[in-house]
Each structure stands twice: as C-alpha cells, then as structure tokens.
CSV table of C-alpha atoms and ligand atoms in Angstrom, one decimal:
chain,number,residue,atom,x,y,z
A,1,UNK,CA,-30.4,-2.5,18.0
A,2,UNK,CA,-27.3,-3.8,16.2
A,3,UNK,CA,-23.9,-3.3,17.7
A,4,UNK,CA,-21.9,-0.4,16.3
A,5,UNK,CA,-18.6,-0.8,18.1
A,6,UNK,CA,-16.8,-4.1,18.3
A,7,UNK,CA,-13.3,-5.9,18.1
A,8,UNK,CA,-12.6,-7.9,14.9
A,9,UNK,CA,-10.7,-11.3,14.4
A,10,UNK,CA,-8.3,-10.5,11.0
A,11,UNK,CA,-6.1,-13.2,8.6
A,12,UNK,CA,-2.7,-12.8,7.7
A,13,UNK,CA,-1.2,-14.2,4.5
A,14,UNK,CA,2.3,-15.9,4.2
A,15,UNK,CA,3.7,-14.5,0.6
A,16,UNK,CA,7.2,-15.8,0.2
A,17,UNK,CA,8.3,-12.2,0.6
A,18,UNK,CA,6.8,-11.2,3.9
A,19,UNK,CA,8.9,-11.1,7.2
A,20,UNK,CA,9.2,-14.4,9.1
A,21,UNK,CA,8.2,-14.7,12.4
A,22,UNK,CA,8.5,-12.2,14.8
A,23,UNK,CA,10.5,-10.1,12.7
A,24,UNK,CA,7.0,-9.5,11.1
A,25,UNK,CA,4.7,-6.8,12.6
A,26,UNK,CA,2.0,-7.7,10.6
A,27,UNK,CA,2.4,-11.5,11.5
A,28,UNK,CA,2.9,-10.1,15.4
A,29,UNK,CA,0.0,-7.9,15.4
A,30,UNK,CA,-2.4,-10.2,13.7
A,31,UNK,CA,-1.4,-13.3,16.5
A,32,UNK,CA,-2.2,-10.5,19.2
A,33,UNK,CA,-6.2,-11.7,18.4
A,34,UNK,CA,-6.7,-14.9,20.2
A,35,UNK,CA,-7.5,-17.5,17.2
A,36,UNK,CA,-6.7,-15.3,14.4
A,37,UNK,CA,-3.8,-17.3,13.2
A,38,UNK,CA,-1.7,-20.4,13.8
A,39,UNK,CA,2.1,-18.9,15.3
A,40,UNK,CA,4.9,-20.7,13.3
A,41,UNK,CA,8.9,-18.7,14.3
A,42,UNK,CA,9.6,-20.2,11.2
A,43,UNK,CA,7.0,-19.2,8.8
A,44,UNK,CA,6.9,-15.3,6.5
A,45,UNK,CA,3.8,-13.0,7.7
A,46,UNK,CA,3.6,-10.5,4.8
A,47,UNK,CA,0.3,-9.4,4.7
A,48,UNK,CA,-2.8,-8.9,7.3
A,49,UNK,CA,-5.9,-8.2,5.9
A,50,UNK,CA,-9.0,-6.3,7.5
A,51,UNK,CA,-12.2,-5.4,6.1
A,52,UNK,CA,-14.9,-7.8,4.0
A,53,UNK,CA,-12.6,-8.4,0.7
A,54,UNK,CA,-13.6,-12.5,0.8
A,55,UNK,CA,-9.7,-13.6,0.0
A,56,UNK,CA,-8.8,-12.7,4.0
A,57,UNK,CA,-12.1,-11.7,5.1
A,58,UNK,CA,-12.3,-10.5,9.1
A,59,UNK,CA,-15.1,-11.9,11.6
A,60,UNK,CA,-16.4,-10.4,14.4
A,61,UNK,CA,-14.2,-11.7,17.5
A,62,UNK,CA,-16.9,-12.5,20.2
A,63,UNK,CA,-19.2,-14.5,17.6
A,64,UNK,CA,-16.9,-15.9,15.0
A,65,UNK,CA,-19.7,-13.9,12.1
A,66,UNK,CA,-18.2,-12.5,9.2
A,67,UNK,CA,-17.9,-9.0,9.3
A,68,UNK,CA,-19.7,-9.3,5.5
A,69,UNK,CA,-22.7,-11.2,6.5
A,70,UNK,CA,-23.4,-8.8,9.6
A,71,UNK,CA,-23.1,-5.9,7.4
A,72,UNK,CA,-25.5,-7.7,5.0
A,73,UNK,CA,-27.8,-8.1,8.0
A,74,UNK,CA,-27.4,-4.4,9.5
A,75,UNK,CA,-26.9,-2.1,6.8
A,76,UNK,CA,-27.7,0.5,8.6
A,77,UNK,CA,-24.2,0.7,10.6
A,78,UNK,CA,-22.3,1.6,7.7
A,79,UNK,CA,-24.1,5.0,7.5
A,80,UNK,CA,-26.3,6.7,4.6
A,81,UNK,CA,-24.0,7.7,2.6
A,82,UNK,CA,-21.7,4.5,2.5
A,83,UNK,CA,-24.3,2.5,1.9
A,84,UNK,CA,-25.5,4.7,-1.1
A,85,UNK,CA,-22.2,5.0,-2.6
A,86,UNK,CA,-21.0,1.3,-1.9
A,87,UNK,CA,-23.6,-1.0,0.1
A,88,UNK,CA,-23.7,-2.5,3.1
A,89,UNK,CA,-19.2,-3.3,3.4
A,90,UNK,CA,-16.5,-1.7,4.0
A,91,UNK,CA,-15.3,0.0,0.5
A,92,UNK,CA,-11.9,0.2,1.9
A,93,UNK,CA,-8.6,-2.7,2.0
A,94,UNK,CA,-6.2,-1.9,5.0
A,95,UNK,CA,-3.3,-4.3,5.4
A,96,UNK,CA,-0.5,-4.3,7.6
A,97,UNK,CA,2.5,-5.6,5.5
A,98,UNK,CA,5.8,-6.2,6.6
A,99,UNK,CA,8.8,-7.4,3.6
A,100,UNK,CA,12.6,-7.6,3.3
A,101,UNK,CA,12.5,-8.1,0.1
A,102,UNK,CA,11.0,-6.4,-2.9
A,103,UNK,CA,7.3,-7.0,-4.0
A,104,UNK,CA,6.3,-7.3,-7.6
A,105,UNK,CA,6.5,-4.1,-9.6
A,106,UNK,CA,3.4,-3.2,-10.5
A,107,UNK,CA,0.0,-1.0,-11.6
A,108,UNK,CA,-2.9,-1.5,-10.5
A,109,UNK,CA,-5.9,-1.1,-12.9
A,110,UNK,CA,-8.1,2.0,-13.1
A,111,UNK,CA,-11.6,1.7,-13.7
A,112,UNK,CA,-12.2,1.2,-17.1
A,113,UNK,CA,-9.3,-1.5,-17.6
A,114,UNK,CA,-10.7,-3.2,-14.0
A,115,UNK,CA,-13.9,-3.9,-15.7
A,116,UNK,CA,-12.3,-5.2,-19.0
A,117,UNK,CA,-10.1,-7.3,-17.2
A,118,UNK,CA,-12.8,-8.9,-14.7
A,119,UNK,CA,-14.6,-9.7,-18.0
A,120,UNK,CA,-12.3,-11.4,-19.7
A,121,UNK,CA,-10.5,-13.3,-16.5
A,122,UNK,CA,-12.4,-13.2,-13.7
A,123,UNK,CA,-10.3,-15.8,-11.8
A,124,UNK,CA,-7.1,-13.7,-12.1
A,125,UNK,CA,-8.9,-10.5,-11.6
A,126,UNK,CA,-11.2,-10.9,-9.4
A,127,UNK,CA,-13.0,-7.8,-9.1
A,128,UNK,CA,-14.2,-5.1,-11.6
A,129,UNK,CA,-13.2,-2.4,-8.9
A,130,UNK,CA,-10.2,0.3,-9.3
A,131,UNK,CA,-7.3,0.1,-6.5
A,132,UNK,CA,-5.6,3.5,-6.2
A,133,UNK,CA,-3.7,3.0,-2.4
A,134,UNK,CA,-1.6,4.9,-0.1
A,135,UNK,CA,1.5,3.5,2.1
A,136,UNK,CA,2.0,4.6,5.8
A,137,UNK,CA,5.2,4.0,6.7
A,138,UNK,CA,5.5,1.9,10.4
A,139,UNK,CA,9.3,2.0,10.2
A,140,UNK,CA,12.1,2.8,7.5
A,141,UNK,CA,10.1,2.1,4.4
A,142,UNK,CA,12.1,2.3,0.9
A,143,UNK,CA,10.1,1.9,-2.2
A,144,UNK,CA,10.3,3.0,-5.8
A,145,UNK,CA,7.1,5.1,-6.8
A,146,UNK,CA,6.3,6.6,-9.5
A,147,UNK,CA,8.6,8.0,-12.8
A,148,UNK,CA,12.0,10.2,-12.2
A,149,UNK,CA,12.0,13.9,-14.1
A,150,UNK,CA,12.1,13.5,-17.5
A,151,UNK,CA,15.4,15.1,-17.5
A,152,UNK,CA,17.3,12.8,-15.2
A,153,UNK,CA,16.0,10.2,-17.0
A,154,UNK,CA,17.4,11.5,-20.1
A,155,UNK,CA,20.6,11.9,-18.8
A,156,UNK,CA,21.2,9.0,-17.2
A,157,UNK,CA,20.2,6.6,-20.6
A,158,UNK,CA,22.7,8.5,-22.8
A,159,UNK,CA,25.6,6.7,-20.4
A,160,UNK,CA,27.5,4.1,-22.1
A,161,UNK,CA,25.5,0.9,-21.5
A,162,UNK,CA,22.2,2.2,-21.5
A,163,UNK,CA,22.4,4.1,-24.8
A,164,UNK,CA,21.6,1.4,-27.1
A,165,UNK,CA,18.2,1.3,-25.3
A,166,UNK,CA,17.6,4.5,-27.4
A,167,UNK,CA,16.3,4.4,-30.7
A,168,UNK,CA,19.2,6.1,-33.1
A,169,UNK,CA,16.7,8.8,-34.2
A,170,UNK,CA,16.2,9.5,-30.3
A,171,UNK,CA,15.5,13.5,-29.8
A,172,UNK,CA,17.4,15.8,-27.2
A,173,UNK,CA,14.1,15.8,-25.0
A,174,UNK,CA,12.2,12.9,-23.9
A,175,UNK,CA,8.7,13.1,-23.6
A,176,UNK,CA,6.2,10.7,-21.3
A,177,UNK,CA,5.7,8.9,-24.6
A,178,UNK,CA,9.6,8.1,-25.1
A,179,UNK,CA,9.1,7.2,-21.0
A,180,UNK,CA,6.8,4.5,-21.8
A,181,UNK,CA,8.8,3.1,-25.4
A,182,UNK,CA,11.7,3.4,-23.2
A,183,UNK,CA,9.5,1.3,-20.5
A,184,UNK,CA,8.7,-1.4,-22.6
A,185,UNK,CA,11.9,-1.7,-24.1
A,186,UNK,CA,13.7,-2.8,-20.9
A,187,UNK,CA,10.5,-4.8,-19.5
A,188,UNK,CA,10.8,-6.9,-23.0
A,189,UNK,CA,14.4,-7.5,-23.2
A,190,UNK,CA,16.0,-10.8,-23.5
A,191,UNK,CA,16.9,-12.3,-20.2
A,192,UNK,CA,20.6,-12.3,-21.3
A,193,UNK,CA,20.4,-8.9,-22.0
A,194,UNK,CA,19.4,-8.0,-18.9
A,195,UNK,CA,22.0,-9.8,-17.0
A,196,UNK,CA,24.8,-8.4,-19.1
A,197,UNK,CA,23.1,-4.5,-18.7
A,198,UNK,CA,23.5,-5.2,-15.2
A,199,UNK,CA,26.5,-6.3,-14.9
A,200,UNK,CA,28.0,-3.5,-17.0
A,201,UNK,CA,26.9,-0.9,-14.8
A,202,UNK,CA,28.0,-1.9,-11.9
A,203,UNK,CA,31.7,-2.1,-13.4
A,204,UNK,CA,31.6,1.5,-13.9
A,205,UNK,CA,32.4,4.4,-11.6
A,206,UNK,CA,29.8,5.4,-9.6
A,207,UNK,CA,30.3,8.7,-10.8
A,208,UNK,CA,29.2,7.9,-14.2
A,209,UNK,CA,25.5,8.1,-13.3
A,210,UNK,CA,25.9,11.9,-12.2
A,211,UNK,CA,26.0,13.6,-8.3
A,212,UNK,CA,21.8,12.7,-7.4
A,213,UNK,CA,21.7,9.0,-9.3
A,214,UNK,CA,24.9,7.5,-7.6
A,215,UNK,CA,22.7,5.4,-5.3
A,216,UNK,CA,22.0,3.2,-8.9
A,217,UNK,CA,24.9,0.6,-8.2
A,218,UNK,CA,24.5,-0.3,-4.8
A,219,UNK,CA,20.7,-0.9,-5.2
A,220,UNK,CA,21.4,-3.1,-8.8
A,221,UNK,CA,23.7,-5.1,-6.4
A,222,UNK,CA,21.1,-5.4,-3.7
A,223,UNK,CA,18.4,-6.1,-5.9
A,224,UNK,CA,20.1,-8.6,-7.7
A,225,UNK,CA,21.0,-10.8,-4.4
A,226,UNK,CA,16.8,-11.3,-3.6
A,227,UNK,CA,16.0,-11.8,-7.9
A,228,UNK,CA,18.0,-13.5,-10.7
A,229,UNK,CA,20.0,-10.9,-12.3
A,230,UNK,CA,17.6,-11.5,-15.1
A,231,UNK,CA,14.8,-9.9,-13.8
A,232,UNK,CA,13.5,-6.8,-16.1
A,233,UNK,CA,12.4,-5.1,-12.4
A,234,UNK,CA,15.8,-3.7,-11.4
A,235,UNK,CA,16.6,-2.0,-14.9
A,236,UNK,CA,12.6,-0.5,-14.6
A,237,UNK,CA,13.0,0.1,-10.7
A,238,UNK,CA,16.3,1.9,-10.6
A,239,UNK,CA,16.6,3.7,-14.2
A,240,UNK,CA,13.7,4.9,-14.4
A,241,UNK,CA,11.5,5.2,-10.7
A,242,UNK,CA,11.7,7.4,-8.0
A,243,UNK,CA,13.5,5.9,-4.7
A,244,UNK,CA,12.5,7.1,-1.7
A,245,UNK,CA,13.0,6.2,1.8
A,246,UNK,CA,10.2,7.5,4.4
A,247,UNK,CA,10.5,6.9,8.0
A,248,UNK,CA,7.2,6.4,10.2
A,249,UNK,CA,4.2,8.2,9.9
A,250,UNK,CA,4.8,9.4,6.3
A,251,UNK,CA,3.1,8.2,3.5
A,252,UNK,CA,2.8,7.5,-0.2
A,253,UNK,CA,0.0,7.9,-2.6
A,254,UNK,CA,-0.1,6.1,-6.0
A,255,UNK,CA,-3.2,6.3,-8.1
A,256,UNK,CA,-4.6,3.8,-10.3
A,257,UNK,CA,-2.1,2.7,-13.0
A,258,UNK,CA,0.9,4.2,-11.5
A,259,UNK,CA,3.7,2.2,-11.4
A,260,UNK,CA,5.4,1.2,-7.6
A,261,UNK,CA,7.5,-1.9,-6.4
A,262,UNK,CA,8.2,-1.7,-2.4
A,263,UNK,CA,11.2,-2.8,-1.1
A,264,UNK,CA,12.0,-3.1,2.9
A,265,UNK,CA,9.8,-2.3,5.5
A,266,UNK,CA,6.6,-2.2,7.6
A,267,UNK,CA,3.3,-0.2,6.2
A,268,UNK,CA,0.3,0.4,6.7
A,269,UNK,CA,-1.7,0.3,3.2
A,270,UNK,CA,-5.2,1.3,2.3
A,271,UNK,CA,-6.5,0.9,-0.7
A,272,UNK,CA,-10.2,0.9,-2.6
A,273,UNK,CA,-11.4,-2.5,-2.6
A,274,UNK,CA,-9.8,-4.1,-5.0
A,275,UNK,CA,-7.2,-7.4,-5.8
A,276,UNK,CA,-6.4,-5.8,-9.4
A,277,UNK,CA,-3.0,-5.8,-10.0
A,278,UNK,CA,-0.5,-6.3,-12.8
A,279,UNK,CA,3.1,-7.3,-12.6
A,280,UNK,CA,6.1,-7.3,-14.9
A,281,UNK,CA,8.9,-7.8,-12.3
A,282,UNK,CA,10.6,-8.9,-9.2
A,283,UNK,CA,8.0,-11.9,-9.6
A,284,UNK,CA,8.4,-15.2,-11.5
A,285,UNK,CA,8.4,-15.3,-15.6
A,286,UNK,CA,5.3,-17.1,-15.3
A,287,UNK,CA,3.9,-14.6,-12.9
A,288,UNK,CA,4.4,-11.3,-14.7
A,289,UNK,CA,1.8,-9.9,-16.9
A,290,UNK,CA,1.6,-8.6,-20.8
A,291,UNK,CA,4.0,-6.0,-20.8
A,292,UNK,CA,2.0,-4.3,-23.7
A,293,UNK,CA,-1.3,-4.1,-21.5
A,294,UNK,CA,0.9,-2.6,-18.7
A,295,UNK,CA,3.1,0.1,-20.6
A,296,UNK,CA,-0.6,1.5,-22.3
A,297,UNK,CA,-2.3,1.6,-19.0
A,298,UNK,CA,0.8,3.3,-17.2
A,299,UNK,CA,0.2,6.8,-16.2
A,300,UNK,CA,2.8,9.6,-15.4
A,301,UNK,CA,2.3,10.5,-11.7
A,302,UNK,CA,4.1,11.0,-9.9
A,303,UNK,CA,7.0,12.1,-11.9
A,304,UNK,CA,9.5,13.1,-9.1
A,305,UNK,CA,9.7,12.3,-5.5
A,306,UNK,CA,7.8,15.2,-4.0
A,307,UNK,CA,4.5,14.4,-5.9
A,308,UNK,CA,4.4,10.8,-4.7
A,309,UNK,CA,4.4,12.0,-0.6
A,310,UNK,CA,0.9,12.0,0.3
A,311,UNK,CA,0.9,15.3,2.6
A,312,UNK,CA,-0.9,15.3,6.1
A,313,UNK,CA,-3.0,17.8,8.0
A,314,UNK,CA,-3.1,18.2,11.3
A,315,UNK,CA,-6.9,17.8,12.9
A,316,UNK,CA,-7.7,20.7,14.9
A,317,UNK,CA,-10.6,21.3,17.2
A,318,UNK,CA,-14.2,21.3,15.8
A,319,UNK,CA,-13.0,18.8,13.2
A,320,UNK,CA,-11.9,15.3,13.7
A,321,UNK,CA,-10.3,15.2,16.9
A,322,UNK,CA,-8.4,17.9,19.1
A,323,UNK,CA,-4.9,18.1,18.0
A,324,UNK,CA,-3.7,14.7,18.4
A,325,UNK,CA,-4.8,13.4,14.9
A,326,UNK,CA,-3.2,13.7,12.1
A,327,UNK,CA,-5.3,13.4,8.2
A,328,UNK,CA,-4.2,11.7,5.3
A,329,UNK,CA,-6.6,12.7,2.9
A,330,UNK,CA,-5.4,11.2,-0.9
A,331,UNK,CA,-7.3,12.4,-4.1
A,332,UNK,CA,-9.6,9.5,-4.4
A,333,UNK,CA,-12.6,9.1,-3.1
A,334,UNK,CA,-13.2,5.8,-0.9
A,335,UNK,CA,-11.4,6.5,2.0
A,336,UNK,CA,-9.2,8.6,3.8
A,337,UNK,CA,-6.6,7.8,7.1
A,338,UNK,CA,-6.6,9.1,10.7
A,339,UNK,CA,-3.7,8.7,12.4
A,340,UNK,CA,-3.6,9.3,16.3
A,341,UNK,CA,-0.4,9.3,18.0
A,342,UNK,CA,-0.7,9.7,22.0
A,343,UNK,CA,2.2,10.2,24.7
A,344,UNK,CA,2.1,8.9,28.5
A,345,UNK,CA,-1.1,10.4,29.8
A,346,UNK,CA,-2.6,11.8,26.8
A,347,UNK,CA,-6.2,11.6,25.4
A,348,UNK,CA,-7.9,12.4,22.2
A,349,UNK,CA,-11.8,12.6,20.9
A,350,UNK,CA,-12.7,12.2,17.5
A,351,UNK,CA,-16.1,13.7,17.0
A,352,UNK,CA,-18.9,11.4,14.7
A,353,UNK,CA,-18.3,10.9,11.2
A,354,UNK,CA,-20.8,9.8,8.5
A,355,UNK,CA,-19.2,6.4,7.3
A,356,UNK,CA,-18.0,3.7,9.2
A,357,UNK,CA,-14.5,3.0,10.5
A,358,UNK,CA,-11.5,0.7,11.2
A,359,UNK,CA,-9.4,1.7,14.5
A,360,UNK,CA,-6.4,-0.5,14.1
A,361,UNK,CA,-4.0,-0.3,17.1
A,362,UNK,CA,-0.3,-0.6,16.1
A,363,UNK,CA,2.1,0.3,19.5
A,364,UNK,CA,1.3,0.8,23.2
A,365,UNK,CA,-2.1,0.4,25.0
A,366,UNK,CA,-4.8,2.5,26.6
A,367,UNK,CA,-8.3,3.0,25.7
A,368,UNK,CA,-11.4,3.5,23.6
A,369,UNK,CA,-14.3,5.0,24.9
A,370,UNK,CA,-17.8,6.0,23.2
A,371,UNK,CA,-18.7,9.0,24.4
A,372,UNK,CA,-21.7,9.8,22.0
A,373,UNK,CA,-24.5,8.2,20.1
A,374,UNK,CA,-25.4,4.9,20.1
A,375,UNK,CA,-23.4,2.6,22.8
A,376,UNK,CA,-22.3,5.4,25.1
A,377,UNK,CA,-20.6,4.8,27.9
A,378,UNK,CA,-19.0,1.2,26.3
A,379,UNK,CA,-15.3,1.5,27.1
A,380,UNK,CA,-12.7,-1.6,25.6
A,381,UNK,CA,-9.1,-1.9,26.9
A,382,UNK,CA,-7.1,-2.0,23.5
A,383,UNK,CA,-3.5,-2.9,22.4
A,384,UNK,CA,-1.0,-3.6,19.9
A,385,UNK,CA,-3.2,-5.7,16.8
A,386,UNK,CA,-6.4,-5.1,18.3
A,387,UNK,CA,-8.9,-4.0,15.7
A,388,UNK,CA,-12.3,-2.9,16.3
A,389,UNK,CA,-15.0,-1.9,13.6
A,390,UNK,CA,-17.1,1.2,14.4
A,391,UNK,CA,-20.4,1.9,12.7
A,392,UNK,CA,-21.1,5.6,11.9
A,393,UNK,CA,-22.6,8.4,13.8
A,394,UNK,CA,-20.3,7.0,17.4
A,395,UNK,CA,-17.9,9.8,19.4
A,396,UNK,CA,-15.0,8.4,20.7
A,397,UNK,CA,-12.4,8.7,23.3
A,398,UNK,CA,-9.3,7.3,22.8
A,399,UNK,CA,-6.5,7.5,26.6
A,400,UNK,CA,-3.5,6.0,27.6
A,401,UNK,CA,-1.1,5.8,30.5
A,402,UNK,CA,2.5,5.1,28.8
A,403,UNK,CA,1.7,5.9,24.7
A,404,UNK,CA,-0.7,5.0,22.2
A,405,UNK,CA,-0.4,4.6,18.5
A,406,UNK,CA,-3.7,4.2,16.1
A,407,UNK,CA,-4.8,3.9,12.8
A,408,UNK,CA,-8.4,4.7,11.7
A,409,UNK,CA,-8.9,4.4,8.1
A,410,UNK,CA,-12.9,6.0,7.1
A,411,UNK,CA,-15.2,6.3,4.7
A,412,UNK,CA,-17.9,9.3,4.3
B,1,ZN,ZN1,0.3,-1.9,-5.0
C-alpha cells in the first residue's frame, strides 16, 4: 500500500528582494532539510516553495521522487474528492517568503483572463489556472491590500499636488470607475512626473493629508530609498491602497484580480496553483505589464482595511482538532489553512479529513503521530522547516515538550 504520511525535501528561490541569509526564515527553514538547498550567509532567500507546481517542485525526502510523479503513481492518497476536482496533485501553492523590501504591485488573474493569457503567452504565463491567495503573517507583516474608501480617496486627491490628476469635469463623489481612471492615470504617468509628484508631497505638512492618512510621507520616503523615485508603485501603493500592519498569526485574503504589493516581513502564503501574475510597479520598466490589461481586470475588494483581514475560527471538539487549532477558511474554494499553536506540554489531534495535506513546521519541536487509518501507530520527531505530506483519511497527533508552531494548509 502506498505511503500516506512522509517528510518532503522543498526549494527556495533567491529573488533580489528576499532576506539574505539567516535573516531569512524562509531561506532558514528550507536549509533545515538536509540537501534541500546550498547555504550561502551572503545570498537573499525570498521564497520556499512546497507542493507539485514544476518551477520549485518538492520531492519526497527518503527517495529523492518528485512529490508529482508519486502522486501520478498513487492517486489514490490525495482522496476522492481532490482527485475529482483537481487530479492526482496538490491544488494548493504554500510558500514561506521572507522580504525587506517591497514586491511588485500586482493582480493576479481570475479565471477567465488566466486562460486568455496562457493562450496567448504561455511562457510568461504559464498556467491557465486562477491565483486568489491568503498571507499569514510569521512576524510584523506590512503590506498594501486592496483600495482605501472611496471617500478618503477623494479627499486626499483634491490636495494641492494631486489635483491635477483629476479630470477638470471631476464630480463631488468618486465612484470605483473614477478609482480605476484615477488608477491608470498615475500607473501611466511620465517618469518625470512621478518624481516631481513625489517630491512635492513630501515638502508639505504632514497635516495636509488629513488626521488617518499622515502615515503618506514617511512611507513615500521609505519607498523611495528601495525604488527610483520614478516608480509609478509608490503613488498607486500609498494614495490609493489600504496599509496595514498584522502581527503573527493574522492573515490577509486577496482574491483574484485584487490589487496587493507586500512590503516587510515573514508570511506564510497559500494560494490556488497558479504563477499568474501581473505587475505595474516596484519592479523594473521592462518587468511591469500593460497597465490597460491591469486597470480592466482590477476588482474593488477589499475597499478598506477590515474587508482585506481574513477572519479565523477557532476549531472546537468534534471538528478539526480540540481547541488548539485555529481555521482560516477564505472564500475560494481550493484550500483552506490550519494553524496549530502548542505551549510546553501541550497536544492536539486533528480528526481525518477528505483531501490531502501539507503540515509545515515553523517554531519549536515535538511530534506527529498517526493515530488512525492507514499507518497507525507511525510517529516522526519534527522541527522548525520540516514538511511532511499527508494523504487523506489519516488522524493525527501532534505533542511537544517546550512549544510547537504548525501550519497545515488542506484541500477537501
Ligand atoms: Zn500576490
């Protein structure tokens, strides 16, 4: 019978953006793996991949087999309804990033444009899949996701050099359809322009830009010392996007075509398994896409900070786990997140589920035991980076002595 539970050898890219060295979680956790990466102190760990995308695709640690070709060979451990929905892989992207720096400002397709796109340019895009994602913050996280309110939008572009971004027959209210004129406007501006826009507003008072957007100069200056001031990202990010700083264990949700740029921290993404993306900014000329395409695709949600945090439940008896497990469910389909965070002695079981699983270990050690279905009785000692695929319809234990923190992205 094919193995259901087992620990997995994952890649980590080195974007220009990522941490380097040890200041990297995601670089750290990924060398935890023996072989899974050549350590460098000098090199930038920004992203580590898990799962059976083929750009960073994980293998199975004890035989070196992609993770992709043993699915192919047991489709079975994926479970029924996975492998109805999806086939024999994991529909799911997790990555552990880690940046100091902000990443492109982006959408990512939905559907509809995914499969147009792929068409047309299949080397750029290189699947025909959606890639709505959430963020689960591992430290401080900052990021910009999302549109402001309307109305503070509004007010702040009737300031002195931002109004002649308005068209003179501008109404009183703005409307999502001004939002995204107003959008490509700024992402289309002539690199001069830019520079001189930012410039002028951080020479007035801070006051100017009203008691809840004050934060606007210091973030143009900060931006501006990791991109040229001629990058359209900053006007987009700060003008016009929600920032928001979340501290660990809370999380964002953007769905497909919603526009997000991260800037600092350490994360735990998930994502539909996708590569689709589109930039406009905090990214090389040559590297930013049509603004046209982007502005039509962009959709309005969230449009304020609150709709943007993905809420969590807590996991009570009788469902996943005993109390210990926190869910992040977002609104799209291909996955959802367990989170398990155990103190100095503590346990936690998570009953079967349907689909198959990642557990990826991010702080302390302990445990994982299967205490039902197949492999019962099969117990690993895990720690921070470890990763371990686990095929459906398998109970598990998880126990520490001194703390435990674990990820375990699913799909049903
Ligand atoms: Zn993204």
């Amino acid at each position: 019978m094919a193995a259901k539970v087992f620990q997995l050898k994952c890649g980590c890219k080195n974007d220009p953006w990522g941490k380097t060295g040890k200041d990297s979680l995601a670089g750290v956790l990924c060398s935890k793996t023996p072989g899974a990466l050549e350590w460098d102190d000098s090199k930038t760990y920004s992203e580590m991949w898990m799962g059976t995308y083929p750009t960073v695709p994980s293998r199975i640690l004890a035989t070196d087999e992609l993770l992709s070709e043993y699915l192919q060979k047991h489709p079975e451990v994926v479970g029924q309804s996975v492998l109805e929905k999806w086939g024999p892989e994991v529909p799911f992207l997790p990555k552990i990033l880690s940046f100091s720096k902000a990443l492109p400002l982006q959408i990512h397709p939905d559907k509809a444009l995914a499969e147009k796109l792929h068409q047309t340019d299949p080397n750029k895009y290189s699947d025909p899949n959606h890639k709505p994602e959430i963020a689960i913050a591992l430290s401080n996280f900052e990021l910009f996701a999302g549109f402001k309110p309307l109305s503070d939008i509004s007010t702040l572009m009737r300031i002195a050099p931002l109004q002649r971004f308005l068209p003179p027959d501008h109404p009183q209210t703005f409307t999502d359809s001004h939002l995204r004129d107003l959008t490509r406007t700024l992402l289309s501006l002539p690199a001069s322009l830019i520079s001189t826009t930012v410039n002028e507003l951080l020479s007035i008072p801070e006051s100017n830009f009203g008691p809840t957007q004050r934060y606007i100069p210091g973030l143009l200056d900060r931006l501006r010392k990791q991109y040229p001031d001629t990058d359209p990202g900053s006007l987009v990010a700060v003008l016009l996007m929600n920032y928001m700083t979340l501290g660990p264990g809370e999380a964002v949700c953007v769905p497909a075509d919603s526009v997000h740029a991260y800037l600092c921290g350490d994360i735990l993404e998930c994502m539909a398994r996708s590569d689709n993306v589109l930039n406009t900014g905090f990214c090389a000329p040559a590297e930013r896409d049509d603004v046209g395409l982007f502005t039509e695709a962009l959709t309005f949600k969230p449009h304020a900070v609150d709709e943007g945090v993905l809420g969590r439940r807590k996991s009570v008896v009788g469902g996943i786990g005993e109390g210990r497990t926190e869910v992040y469910q977002p609104p799209f389909g291909e996955f959802g997140v367990l989170g398990v965070s155990l103190g100095a002695g503590e346990r936690e079981r998570h009953g079967r589920l349907e689909g198959l699983s990642l557990v990826v270990v991010v702080k302390g050690k302990g445990w994982m035991e299967v205490t039902g279905g197949e492999g019962e009785g099969e117990k690993w000692e895990i720690g921070e980076g470890a990763v371990f695929f686990v095929g459906a319809g398998v109970d598990l234990e998880f126990g520490t002595e001194k703390g435990l923190l674990v990820y375990r992205p699913y799909a049903e």
